[in-house]
Coordinates of N, CA and C in Angstrom, one line a residue:
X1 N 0.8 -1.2 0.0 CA 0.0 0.0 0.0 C 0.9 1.3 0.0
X2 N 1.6 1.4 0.6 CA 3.0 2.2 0.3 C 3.5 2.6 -0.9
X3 N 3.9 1.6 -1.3 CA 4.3 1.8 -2.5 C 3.6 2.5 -3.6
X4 N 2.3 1.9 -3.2 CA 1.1 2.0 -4.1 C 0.7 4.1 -3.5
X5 N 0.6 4.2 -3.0 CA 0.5 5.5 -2.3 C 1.4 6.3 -3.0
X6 N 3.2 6.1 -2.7 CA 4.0 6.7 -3.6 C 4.4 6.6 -5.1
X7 N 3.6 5.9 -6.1 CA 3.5 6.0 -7.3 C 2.2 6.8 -7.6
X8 N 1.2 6.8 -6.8 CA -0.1 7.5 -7.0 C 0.4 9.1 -6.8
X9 N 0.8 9.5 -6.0 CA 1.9 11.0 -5.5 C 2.7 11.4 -6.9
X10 N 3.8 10.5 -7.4 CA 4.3 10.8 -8.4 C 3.4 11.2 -9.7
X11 N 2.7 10.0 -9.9 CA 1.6 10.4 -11.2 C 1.3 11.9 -10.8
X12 N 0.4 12.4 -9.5 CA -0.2 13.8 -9.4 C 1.1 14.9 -9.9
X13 N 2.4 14.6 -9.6 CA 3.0 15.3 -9.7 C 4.1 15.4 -11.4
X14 N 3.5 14.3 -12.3 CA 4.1 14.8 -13.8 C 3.9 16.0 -14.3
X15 N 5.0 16.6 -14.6 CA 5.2 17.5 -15.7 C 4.5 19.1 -14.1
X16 N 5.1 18.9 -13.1 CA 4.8 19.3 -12.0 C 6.5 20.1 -11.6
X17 N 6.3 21.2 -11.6 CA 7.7 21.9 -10.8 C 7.3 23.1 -10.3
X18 N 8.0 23.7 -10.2 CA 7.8 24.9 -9.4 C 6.9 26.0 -10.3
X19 N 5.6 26.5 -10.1 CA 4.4 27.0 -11.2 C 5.4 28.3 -11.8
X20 N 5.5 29.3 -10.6 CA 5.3 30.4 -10.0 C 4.0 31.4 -10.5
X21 N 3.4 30.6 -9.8 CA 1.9 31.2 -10.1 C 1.0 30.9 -9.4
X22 N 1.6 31.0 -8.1 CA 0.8 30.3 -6.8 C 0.6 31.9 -6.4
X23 N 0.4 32.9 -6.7 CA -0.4 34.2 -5.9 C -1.3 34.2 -7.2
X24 N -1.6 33.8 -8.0 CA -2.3 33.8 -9.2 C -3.6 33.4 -9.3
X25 N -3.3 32.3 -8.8 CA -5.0 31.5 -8.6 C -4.7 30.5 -7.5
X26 N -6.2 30.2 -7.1 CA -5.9 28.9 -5.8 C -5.8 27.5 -6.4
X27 N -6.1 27.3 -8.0 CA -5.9 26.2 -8.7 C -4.7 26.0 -8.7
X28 N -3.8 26.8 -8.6 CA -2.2 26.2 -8.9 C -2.1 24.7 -8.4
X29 N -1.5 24.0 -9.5 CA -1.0 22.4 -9.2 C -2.3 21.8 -9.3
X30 N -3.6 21.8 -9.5 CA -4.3 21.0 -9.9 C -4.7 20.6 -11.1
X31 N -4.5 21.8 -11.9 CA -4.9 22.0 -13.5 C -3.8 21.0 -14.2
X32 N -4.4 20.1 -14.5 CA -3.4 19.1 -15.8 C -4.3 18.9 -17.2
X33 N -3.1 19.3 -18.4 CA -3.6 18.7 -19.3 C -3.9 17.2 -20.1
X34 N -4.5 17.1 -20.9 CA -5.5 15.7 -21.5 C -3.9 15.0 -21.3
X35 N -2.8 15.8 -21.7 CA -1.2 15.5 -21.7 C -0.6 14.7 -21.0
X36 N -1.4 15.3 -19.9 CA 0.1 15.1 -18.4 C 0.0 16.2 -18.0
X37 N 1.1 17.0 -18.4 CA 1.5 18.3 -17.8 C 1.2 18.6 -17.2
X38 N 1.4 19.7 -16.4 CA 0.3 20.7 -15.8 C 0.3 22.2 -16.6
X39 N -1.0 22.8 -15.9 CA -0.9 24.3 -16.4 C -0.4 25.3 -15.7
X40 N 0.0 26.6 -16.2 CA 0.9 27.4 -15.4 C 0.1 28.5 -15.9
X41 N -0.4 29.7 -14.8 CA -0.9 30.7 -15.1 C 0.0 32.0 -15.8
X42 N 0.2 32.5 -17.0 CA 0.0 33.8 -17.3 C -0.7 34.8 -17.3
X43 N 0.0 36.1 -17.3 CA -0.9 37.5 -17.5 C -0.6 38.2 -19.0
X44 N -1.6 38.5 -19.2 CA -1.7 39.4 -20.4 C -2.2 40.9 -19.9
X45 N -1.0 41.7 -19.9 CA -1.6 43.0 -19.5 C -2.1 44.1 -20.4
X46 N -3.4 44.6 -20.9 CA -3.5 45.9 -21.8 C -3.4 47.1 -21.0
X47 N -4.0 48.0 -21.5 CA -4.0 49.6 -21.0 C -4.8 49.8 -20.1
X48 N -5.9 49.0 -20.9 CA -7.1 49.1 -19.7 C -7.0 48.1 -18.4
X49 N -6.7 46.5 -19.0 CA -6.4 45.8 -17.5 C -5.5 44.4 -17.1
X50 N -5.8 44.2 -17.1 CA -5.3 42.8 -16.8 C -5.9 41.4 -16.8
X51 N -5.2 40.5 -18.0 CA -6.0 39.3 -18.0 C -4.9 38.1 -17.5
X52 N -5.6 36.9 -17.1 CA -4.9 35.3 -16.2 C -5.1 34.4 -17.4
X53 N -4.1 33.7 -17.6 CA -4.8 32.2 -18.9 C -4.0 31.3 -18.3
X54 N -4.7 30.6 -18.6 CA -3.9 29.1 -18.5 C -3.3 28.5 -19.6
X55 N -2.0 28.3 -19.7 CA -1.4 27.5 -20.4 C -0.6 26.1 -20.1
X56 N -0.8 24.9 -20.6 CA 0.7 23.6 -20.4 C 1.6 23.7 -20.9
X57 N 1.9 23.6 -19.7 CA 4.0 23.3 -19.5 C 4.0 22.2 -20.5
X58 N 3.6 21.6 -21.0 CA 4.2 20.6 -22.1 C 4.4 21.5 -23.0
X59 N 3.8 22.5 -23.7 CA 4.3 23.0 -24.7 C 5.9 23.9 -24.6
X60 N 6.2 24.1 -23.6 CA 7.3 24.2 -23.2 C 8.5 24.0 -24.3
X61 N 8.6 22.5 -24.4 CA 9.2 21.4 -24.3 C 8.2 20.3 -25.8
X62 N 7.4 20.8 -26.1 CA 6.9 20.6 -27.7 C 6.4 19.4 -27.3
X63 N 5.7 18.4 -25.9 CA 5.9 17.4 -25.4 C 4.0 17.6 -25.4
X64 N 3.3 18.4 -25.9 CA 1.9 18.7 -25.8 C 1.1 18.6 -27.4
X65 N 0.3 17.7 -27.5 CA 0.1 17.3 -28.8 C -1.6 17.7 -29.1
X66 N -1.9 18.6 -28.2 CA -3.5 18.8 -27.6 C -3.4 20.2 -28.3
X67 N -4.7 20.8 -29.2 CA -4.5 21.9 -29.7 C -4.6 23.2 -28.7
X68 N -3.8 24.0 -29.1 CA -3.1 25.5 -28.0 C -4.8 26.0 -27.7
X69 N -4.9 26.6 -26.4 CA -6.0 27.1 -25.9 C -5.7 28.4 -25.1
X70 N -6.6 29.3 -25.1 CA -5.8 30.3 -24.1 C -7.7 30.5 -23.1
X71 N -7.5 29.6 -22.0 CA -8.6 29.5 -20.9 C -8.3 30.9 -20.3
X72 N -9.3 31.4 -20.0 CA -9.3 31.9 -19.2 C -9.4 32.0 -17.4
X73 N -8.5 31.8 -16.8 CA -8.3 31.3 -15.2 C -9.6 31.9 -14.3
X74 N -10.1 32.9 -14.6 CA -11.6 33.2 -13.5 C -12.6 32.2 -14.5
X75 N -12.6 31.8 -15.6 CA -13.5 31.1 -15.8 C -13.5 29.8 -15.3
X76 N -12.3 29.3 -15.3 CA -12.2 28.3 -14.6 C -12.4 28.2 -13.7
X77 N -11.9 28.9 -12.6 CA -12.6 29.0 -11.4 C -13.6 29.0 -10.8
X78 N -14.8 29.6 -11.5 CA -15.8 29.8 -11.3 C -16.7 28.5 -11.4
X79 N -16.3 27.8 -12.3 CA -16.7 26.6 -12.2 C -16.3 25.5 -11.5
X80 N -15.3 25.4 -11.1 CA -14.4 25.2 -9.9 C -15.0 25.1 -9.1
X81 N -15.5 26.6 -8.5 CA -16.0 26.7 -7.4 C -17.4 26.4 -7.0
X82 N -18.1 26.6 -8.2 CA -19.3 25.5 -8.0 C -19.3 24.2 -7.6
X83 N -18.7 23.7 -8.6 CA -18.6 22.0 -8.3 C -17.8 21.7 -7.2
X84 N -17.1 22.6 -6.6 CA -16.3 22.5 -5.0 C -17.6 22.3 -3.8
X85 N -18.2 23.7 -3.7 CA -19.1 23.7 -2.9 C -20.3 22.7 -3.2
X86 N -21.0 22.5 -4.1 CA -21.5 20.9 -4.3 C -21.0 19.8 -3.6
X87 N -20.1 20.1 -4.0 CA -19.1 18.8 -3.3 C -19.3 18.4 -1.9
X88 N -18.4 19.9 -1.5 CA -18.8 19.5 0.2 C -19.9 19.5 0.4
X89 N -20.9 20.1 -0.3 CA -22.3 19.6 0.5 C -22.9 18.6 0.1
X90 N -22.4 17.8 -0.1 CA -22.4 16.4 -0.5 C -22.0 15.3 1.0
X91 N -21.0 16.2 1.1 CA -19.9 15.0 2.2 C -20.8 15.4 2.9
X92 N -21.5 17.0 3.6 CA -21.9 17.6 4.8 C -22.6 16.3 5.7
X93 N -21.7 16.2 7.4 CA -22.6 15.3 8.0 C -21.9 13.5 7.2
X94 N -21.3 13.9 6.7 CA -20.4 12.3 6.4 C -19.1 12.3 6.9
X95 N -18.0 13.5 7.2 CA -16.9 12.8 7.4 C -17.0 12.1 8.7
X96 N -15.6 11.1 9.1 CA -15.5 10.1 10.3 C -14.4 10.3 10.3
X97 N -14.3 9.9 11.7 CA -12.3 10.1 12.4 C -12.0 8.6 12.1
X98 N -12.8 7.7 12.0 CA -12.2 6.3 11.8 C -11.8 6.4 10.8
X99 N -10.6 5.2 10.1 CA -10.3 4.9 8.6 C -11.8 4.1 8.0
X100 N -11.6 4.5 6.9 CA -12.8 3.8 6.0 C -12.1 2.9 5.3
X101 N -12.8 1.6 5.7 CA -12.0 0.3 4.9 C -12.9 -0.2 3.8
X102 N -14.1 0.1 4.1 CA -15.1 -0.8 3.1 C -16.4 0.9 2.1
X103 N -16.3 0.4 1.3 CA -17.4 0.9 0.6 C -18.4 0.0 0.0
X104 N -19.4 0.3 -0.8 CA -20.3 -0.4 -2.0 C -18.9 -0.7 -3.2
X105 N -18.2 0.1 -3.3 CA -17.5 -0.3 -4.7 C -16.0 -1.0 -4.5
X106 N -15.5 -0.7 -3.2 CA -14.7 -1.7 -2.7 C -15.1 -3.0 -2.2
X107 N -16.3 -3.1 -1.6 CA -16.5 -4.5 -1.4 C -16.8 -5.1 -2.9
X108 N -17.5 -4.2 -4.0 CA -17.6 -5.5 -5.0 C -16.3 -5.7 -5.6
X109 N -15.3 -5.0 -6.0 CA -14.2 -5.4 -6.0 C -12.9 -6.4 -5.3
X110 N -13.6 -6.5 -3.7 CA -13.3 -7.5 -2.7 C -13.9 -9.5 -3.1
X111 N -15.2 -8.8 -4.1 CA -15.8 -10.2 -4.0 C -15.1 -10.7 -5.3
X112 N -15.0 -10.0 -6.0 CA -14.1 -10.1 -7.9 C -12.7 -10.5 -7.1
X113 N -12.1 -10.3 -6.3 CA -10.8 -10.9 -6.0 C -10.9 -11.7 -5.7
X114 N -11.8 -12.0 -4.5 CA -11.9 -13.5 -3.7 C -12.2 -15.1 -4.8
X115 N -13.2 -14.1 -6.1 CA -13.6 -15.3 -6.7 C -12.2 -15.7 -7.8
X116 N -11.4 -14.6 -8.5 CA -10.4 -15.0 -8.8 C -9.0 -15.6 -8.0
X117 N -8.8 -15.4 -6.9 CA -8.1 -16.3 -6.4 C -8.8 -17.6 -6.4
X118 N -9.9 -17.8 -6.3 CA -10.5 -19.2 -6.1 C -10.4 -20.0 -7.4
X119 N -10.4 -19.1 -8.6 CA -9.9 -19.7 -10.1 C -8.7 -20.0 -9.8
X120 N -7.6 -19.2 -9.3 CA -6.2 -19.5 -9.7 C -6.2 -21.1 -8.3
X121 N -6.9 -21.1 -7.5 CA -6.2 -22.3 -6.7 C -7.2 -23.3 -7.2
X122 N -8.1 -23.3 -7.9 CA -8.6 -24.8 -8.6 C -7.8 -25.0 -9.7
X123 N -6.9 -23.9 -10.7 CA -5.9 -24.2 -11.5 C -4.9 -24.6 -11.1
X124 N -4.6 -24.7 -9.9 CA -3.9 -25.0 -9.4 C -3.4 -26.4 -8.9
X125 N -4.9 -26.4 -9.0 CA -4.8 -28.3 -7.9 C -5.0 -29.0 -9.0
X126 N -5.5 -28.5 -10.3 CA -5.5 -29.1 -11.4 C -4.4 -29.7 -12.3
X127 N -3.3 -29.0 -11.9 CA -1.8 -29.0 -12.9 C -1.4 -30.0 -12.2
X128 N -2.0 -30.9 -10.7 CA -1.4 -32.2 -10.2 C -1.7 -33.5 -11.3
X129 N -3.0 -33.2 -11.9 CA -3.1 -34.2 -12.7 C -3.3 -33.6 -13.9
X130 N -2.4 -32.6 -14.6 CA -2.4 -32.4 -16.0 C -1.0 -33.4 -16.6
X131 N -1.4 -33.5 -18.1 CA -0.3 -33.8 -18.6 C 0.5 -32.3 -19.2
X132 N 1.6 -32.6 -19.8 CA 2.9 -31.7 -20.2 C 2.0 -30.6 -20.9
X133 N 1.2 -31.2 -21.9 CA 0.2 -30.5 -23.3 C -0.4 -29.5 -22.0
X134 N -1.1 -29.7 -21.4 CA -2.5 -29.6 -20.6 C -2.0 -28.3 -19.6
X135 N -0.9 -28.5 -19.0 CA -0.3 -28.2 -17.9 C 0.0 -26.7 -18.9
X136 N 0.5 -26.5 -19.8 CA 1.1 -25.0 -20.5 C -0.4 -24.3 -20.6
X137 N -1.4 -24.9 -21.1 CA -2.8 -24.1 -20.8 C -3.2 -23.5 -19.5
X138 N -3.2 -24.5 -18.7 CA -3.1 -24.1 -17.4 C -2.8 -22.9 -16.5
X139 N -1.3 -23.1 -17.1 CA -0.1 -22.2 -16.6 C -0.6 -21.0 -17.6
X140 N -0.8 -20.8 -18.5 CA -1.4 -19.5 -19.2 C -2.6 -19.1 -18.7
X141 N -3.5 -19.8 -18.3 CA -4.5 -19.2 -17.8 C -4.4 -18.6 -16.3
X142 N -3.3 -19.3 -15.8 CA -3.6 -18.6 -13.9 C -2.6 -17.3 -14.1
X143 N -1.5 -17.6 -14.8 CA -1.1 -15.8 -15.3 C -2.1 -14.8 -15.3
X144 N -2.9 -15.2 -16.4 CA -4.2 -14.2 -17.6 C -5.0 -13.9 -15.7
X145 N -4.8 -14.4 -14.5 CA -6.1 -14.7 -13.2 C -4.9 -13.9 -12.4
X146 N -3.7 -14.0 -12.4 CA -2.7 -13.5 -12.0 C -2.4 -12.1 -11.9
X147 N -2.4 -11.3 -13.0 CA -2.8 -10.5 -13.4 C -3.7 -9.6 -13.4
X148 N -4.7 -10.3 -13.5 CA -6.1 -9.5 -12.8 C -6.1 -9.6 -11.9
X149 N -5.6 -10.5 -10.7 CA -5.7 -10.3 -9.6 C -4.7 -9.0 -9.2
X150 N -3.7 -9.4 -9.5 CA -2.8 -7.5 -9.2 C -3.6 -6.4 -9.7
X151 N -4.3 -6.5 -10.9 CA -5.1 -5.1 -11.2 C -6.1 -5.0 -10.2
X152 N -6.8 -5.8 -9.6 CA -7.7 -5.6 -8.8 C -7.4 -5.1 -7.5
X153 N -5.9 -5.7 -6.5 CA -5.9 -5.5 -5.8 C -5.1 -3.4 -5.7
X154 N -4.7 -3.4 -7.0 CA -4.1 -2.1 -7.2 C -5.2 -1.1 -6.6
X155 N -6.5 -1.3 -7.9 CA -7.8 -0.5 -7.7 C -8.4 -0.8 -6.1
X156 N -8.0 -1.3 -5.4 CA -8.9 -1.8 -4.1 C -7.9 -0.7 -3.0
X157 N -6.7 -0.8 -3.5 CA -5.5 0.2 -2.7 C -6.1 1.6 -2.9
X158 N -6.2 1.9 -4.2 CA -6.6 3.4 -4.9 C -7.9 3.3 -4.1
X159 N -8.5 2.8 -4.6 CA -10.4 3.3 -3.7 C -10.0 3.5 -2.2
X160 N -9.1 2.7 -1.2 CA -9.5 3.0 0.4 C -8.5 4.2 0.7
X161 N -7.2 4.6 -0.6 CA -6.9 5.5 0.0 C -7.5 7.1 -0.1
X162 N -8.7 7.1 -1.2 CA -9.3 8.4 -1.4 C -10.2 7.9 -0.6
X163 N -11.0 7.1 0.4 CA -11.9 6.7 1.4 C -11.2 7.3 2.1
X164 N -10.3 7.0 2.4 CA -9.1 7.5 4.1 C -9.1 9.1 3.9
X165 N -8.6 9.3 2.4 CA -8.4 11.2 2.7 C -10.0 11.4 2.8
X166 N -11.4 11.1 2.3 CA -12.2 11.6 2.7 C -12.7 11.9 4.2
X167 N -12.5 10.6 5.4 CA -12.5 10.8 6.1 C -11.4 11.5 7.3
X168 N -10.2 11.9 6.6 CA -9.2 12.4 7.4 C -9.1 13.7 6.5
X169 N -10.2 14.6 6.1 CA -10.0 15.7 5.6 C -10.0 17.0 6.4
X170 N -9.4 17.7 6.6 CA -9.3 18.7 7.4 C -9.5 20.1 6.5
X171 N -11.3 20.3 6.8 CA -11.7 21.1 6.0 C -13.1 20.9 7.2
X172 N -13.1 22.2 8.1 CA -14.6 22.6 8.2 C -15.6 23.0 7.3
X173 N -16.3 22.0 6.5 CA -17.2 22.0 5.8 C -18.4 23.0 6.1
X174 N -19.1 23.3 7.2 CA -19.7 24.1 7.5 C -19.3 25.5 7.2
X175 N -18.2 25.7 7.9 CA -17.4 27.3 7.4 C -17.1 27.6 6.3
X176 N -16.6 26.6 5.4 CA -16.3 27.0 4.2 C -17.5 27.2 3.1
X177 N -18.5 26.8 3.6 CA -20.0 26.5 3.0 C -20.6 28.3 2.9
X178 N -20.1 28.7 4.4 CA -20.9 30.5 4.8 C -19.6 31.0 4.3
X179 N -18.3 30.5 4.4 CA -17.2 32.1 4.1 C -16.5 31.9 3.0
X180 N -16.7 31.0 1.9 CA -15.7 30.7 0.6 C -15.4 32.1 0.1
X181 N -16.5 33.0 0.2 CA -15.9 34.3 -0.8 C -15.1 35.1 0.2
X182 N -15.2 34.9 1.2 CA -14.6 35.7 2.0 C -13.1 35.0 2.8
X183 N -12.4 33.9 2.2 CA -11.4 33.5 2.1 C -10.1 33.9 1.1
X184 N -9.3 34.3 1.6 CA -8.2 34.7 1.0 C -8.0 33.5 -0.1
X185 N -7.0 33.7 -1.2 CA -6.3 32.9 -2.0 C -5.5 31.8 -1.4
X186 N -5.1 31.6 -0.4 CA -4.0 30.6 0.4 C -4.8 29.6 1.0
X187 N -5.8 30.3 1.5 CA -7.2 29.3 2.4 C -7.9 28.8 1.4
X188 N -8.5 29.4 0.2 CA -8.8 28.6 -0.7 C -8.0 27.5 -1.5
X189 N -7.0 27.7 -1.4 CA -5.9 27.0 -2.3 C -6.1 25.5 -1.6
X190 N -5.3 25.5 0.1 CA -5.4 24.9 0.6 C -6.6 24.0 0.9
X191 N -7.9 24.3 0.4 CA -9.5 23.8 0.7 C -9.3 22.7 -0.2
X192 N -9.1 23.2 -1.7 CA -8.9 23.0 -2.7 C -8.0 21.8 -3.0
X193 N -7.2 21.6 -2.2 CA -6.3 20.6 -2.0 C -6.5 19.5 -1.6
X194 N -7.3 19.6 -0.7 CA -7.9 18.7 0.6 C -9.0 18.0 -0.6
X195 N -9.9 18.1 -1.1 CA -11.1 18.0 -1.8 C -11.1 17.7 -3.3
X196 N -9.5 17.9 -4.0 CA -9.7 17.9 -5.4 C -8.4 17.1 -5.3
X197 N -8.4 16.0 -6.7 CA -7.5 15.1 -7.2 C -6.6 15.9 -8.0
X198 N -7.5 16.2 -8.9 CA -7.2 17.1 -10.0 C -8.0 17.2 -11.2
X199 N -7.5 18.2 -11.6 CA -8.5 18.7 -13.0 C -8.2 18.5 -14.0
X200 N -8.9 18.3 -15.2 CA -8.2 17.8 -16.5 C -8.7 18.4 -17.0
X201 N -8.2 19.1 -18.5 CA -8.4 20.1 -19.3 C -8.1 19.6 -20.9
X202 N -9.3 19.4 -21.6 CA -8.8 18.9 -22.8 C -9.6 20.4 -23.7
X203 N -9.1 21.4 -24.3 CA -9.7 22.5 -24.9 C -10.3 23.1 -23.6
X204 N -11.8 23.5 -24.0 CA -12.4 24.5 -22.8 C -13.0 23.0 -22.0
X205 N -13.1 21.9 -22.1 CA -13.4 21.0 -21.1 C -12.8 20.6 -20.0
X206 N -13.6 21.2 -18.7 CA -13.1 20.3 -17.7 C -13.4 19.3 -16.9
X207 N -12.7 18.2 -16.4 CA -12.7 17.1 -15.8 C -12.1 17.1 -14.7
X208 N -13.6 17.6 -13.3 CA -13.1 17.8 -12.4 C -13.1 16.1 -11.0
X209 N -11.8 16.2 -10.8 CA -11.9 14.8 -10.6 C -11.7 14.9 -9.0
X210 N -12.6 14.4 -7.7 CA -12.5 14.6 -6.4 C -12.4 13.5 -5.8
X211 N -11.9 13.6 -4.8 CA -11.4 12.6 -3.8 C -12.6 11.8 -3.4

């Protein structure tokens, strides 16, 4: 689970370095493109004001094959911020100080394991009386059970640890429900963190993805 924890961390952090564009918006470091990358805010300044866009750091580096967009960062936000506050009022009256071990979609995943180990050890007790011919089918099929069994138990790792951050989230839901507009850039950033996986951006679509 460790391990599985620190390759999940690295993925959030591809094509991730230093923004400098964290006084910019509270999205900094969640916005990723369809790419990988992430996005990094600019300003376009005219006479009359000042505008924020989002661009990916893949194009950087010519590593972005998604056609050039220039979003604008309050619009994203704004959407953002809807589907944020939905959100918690979603959880409102759900978090728990215990760890969450079981869900609806982790247990069916629990029962899809149990029954493929139960294939791999009747193939198992089967190869006592295969012959040579017999025994190579065998052996290819508890692989093909093998394999799904590690995909499965991967996805069962992923589901209890966004269970765990749900219930170990340190976010007064209530407060931030009455004061979101009246929170600074840093306290939003931080909310934002606690509640959001990350965002995916393919043109003006976004894919807001939550814990």
């Amino acid at each position: 689970s460790l391990w599985l924890n620190a390759q999940y961390i690295f993925g959030q952090k591809q094509g991730h370095s230093n923004l400098g564009s964290g006084s910019l918006s509270w999205l900094q470091g969640l916005v990723k493109c369809k790419c990988g990358y992430t996005y990094y805010v600019k300003r376009c300044k005219t006479k009359v004001q000042e505008h924020k866009y989002l661009y990916c750091r893949g194009r950087r580096n010519n590593a972005c094959t998604y056609p050039r967009n220039m979003l604008p960062v309050e619009k994203l936000e704004k959407v953002v911020e809807e589907e944020l506050l939905l959100r918690l009022e979603s959880l409102q009256g759900q978090q728990e100080t215990q760890i969450v071990r079981d869900t609806p979609e982790i247990n069916s995943l629990k029962i899809k394991l149990s029954e493929t180990e139960t294939k791999i050890q009747n193939l198992i007790e089967q190869l006592a009386e295969s012959t040579q011919v017999t025994a190579g089918y065998i052996n290819s099929h508890i692989e093909k059970l093998d394999a799904q069994k590690r995909e499965l138990l991967d996805n069962i790792a992923q589901l209890e640890m966004k269970a765990n951050k749900i219930a170990q989230m340190n976010v007064d839901i209530d407060d931030v429900l009455l004061q979101w507009k009246n929170y600074d850039l840093e306290t939003k950033k931080r909310i934002a963190k606690e509640v959001i996986e990350k965002i995916v951006l393919e043109g003006e679509e976004a894919s807001i993805i939550f814990y």
